[in-house]
Amino acid sequence: MNAIYERTSVRQYAPEKVSDQEIEKILKAGFCAPSAVNKQPWQLIVVKEKDNLEQLSHCSPYALPLKEAAFAIVVMADTSHHLADGYDIQDLAALTENMLIEAEDLGIGSVWLGIYPEKERIEWLKKHFELPDHIVPYWVVSFGYPLHEQKPKDKWDPAKIHYETYGEKAI
Ligand SMILES: Cc1cc2nc3c(=O)[nH]c(=O)nc-3n(C[C@H](O)[C@H](O)[C@H](O)COP(=O)(O)O)c2cc1C
């Protein structure tokens, strides 16, 4: 699947809007993700308004791409589904990667903007969106058509792969 190999973080966007149909395709791809015991603990906020994106860019010192983004998705866990510590984050990561890949397939750039486990950033989002206690924000994803073409980084490293036991390198 080329989109997996072509995806790279995109932080600068062209001014074009992304249609609601394309946004829905990205959301639907997210919902195809696996989750522990099929709990699907995700809750998402889609932010499209320019002023709201500008405000959201203050959620973290590293969230400036939101200022130029076409839209953003705040990825949150509904902890009332809670299974055990550590499952929510895995489920949300699976959902998020699906959305990044679908966006790439549609020619839309994206970047994952970290919030969790930074307490200040979590609290900022909880306050900003007046989230109830059982809803925990984990990160924000910024989307938009890329301002310029970008090549993905080559991260393939066979030295990190072990066969049958740790330390065995050769096939
Ligand atoms: C959990 C997580 C948090 C991240 N936080 C940020 C962030 O706050 N700001 C940002 O610009 N990029 C952020 N990134 C994007 C990474 O910097 C990027 O994925 C990494 O440099 C690899 O580059 P690539 O996505 O182009 O392959 C984050 C990625 C992950 C998975």
Coordinates of C-alpha atoms and ligand atoms in Angstrom, one line a residue:
M1 CA 0.0 0.0 0.0
N2 CA 1.8 3.1 -1.2
A3 CA 0.2 5.5 1.2
I4 CA 1.9 3.9 4.1
Y5 CA 5.3 4.3 2.4
E6 CA 4.6 7.9 1.2
R7 CA 3.2 9.3 4.4
T8 CA 5.3 11.9 6.2
S9 CA 4.5 14.6 8.7
V10 CA 3.2 17.7 6.9
R11 CA 3.3 21.0 8.9
Q12 CA 2.8 23.6 6.2
Y13 CA -0.5 23.7 4.3
A14 CA -2.0 25.3 1.2
P15 CA -5.0 27.5 1.8
E16 CA -7.5 25.1 0.1
K17 CA -10.3 23.8 2.3
V18 CA -10.8 20.0 2.7
S19 CA -14.4 18.9 1.8
D20 CA -16.7 17.4 4.4
Q21 CA -16.7 14.2 2.3
E22 CA -12.9 13.9 2.5
I23 CA -13.0 14.6 6.3
E24 CA -15.6 11.8 6.7
K25 CA -13.5 9.4 4.7
I26 CA -10.6 10.1 7.1
L27 CA -12.9 9.6 10.2
K28 CA -14.3 6.4 8.8
A29 CA -10.8 5.0 8.2
G30 CA -10.0 5.8 11.9
F31 CA -13.1 3.9 13.0
C32 CA -11.9 0.8 11.2
A33 CA -9.1 0.4 13.7
P34 CA -8.8 -2.5 16.0
S35 CA -9.3 -1.9 19.8
A36 CA -8.8 -4.1 22.9
V37 CA -12.0 -6.2 23.4
N38 CA -13.5 -4.0 20.7
K39 CA -14.2 -1.2 23.2
Q40 CA -13.7 1.5 20.6
P41 CA -13.0 4.0 23.4
W42 CA -12.4 7.0 21.0
Q43 CA -14.2 10.3 21.1
L44 CA -13.2 12.9 18.5
I45 CA -13.7 16.6 18.0
V46 CA -13.4 17.9 14.4
V47 CA -12.3 21.6 14.3
K48 CA -12.7 23.4 11.0
E49 CA -13.2 27.1 11.9
K50 CA -10.1 29.2 11.3
D51 CA -10.5 31.1 14.7
N52 CA -11.0 27.8 16.5
L53 CA -7.9 26.3 14.9
E54 CA -5.9 29.4 15.8
Q55 CA -7.0 29.1 19.5
L56 CA -6.3 25.3 19.4
S57 CA -2.7 26.0 18.2
H58 CA -2.0 27.2 21.8
C59 CA -2.7 23.7 23.3
S60 CA 1.1 22.9 23.1
P61 CA 4.3 24.7 22.2
Y62 CA 4.7 22.4 19.2
A63 CA 1.2 22.8 17.7
L64 CA 1.9 25.7 15.4
P65 CA 0.8 23.8 12.3
L66 CA -2.8 24.2 13.5
K67 CA -2.6 27.9 12.6
E68 CA -2.6 27.1 8.9
A69 CA -4.4 23.8 9.0
A70 CA -7.6 23.1 7.0
F71 CA -9.0 21.1 9.9
A72 CA -7.9 19.3 13.1
I73 CA -9.1 16.2 15.0
V74 CA -8.8 16.1 18.8
V75 CA -8.4 12.5 19.7
M76 CA -9.8 11.6 23.1
A77 CA -10.6 8.5 25.2
D78 CA -13.9 7.9 26.9
T79 CA -12.6 6.3 30.1
S80 CA -16.0 5.1 31.2
H81 CA -15.2 2.2 28.8
H82 CA -12.0 1.6 30.8
L83 CA -10.6 -1.9 30.5
A84 CA -7.3 -1.5 32.3
D85 CA -4.5 1.1 32.3
G86 CA -2.7 1.4 29.0
Y87 CA -5.3 0.0 26.6
D88 CA -6.9 3.3 25.6
I89 CA -3.7 4.8 24.3
Q90 CA -3.0 1.7 22.1
D91 CA -6.6 1.9 20.7
L92 CA -6.3 5.6 20.0
A93 CA -2.9 5.2 18.3
A94 CA -4.4 2.5 16.0
L95 CA -7.3 4.9 15.1
T96 CA -4.9 7.8 14.5
E97 CA -2.5 5.9 12.2
N98 CA -5.4 4.8 10.1
M99 CA -6.5 8.4 9.7
L100 CA -3.0 9.5 8.8
I101 CA -2.8 6.8 6.1
E102 CA -6.2 7.6 4.7
A103 CA -5.4 11.3 4.5
E104 CA -2.2 10.5 2.6
D105 CA -4.1 8.4 0.2
L106 CA -6.4 11.4 -0.4
G107 CA -3.4 13.7 -1.0
I108 CA -4.0 15.4 2.4
G109 CA -1.1 16.1 4.6
S110 CA -1.2 15.6 8.4
V111 CA 0.9 15.8 11.6
W112 CA 0.3 14.1 14.9
L113 CA 0.6 16.7 17.7
G114 CA 1.5 15.3 21.1
I115 CA -0.6 16.2 24.2
Y116 CA -0.5 13.1 26.5
P117 CA 1.3 12.6 29.0
E118 CA 2.0 16.3 29.4
K119 CA -0.3 17.4 32.2
E120 CA -0.4 21.1 31.2
R121 CA -1.4 20.3 27.7
I122 CA -4.1 17.8 28.9
E123 CA -5.5 20.4 31.3
W124 CA -5.4 23.1 28.6
L125 CA -7.6 20.9 26.3
K126 CA -9.9 19.8 29.1
K127 CA -10.6 23.4 30.0
H128 CA -10.8 24.7 26.5
F129 CA -13.4 22.2 25.4
E130 CA -15.0 21.9 28.9
L131 CA -14.6 18.2 28.8
P132 CA -16.3 16.0 31.4
D133 CA -14.0 14.1 33.8
H134 CA -14.3 10.8 31.9
I135 CA -13.1 12.3 28.6
V136 CA -9.3 12.5 28.3
P137 CA -7.6 14.2 25.4
Y138 CA -4.5 12.3 24.1
W139 CA -3.4 14.3 21.1
V140 CA -4.5 16.5 18.2
V141 CA -4.0 15.8 14.5
S142 CA -3.6 18.7 12.1
F143 CA -4.6 18.2 8.4
G144 CA -4.4 20.2 5.2
Y145 CA -3.3 20.0 1.6
P146 CA 0.5 20.2 1.6
L147 CA 2.1 23.5 0.7
H148 CA 4.9 21.7 -1.1
E149 CA 5.8 18.2 -1.9
Q150 CA 7.7 16.3 0.7
K151 CA 9.6 13.0 0.6
P152 CA 9.1 10.5 3.4
K153 CA 12.1 9.8 5.7
D154 CA 13.8 6.5 5.1
K155 CA 13.5 4.8 8.6
W156 CA 14.0 1.2 7.5
D157 CA 16.6 -0.3 9.8
P158 CA 17.1 -4.1 9.7
A159 CA 19.4 -3.8 12.8
K160 CA 16.2 -3.4 14.9
I161 CA 14.8 -6.7 13.8
H162 CA 15.6 -9.9 15.7
Y163 CA 14.8 -13.4 14.5
E164 CA 13.5 -16.0 16.9
T165 CA 15.3 -14.5 19.9
Y166 CA 16.8 -11.1 20.8
G167 CA 20.2 -10.5 19.2
E168 CA 19.8 -12.9 16.3
K169 CA 20.1 -10.8 13.2
A170 CA 20.5 -13.0 10.1
I171 CA 17.6 -14.8 8.5
Ligands
LIG1 C1 3.2 10.7 19.8 C2 3.7 11.7 18.8 C3 3.7 13.0 19.1 C4 4.2 14.0 18.2 N1 4.2 15.3 18.6 C5 4.5 16.2 17.6 C6 4.3 17.6 17.9 O1 3.9 18.0 19.0 N2 4.6 18.5 17.0 C7 5.0 18.1 15.7 O2 5.3 19.0 14.9 N3 5.2 16.8 15.4 C8 4.9 15.9 16.3 N4 4.9 14.5 16.0 C9 5.4 14.1 14.6 C10 6.8 13.5 14.7 O3 7.7 14.6 14.9 C11 7.1 12.8 13.4 O4 6.2 11.7 13.2 C12 8.5 12.2 13.4 O5 9.5 13.2 13.3 C13 8.7 11.3 12.2 O6 8.5 11.9 11.0 P1 7.4 11.5 9.9 O7 6.1 11.5 10.5 O8 7.6 12.5 8.8 O9 7.8 10.1 9.5 C14 4.6 13.5 16.9 C15 4.4 12.2 16.5 C16 4.0 11.3 17.5 C17 3.8 9.8 17.1

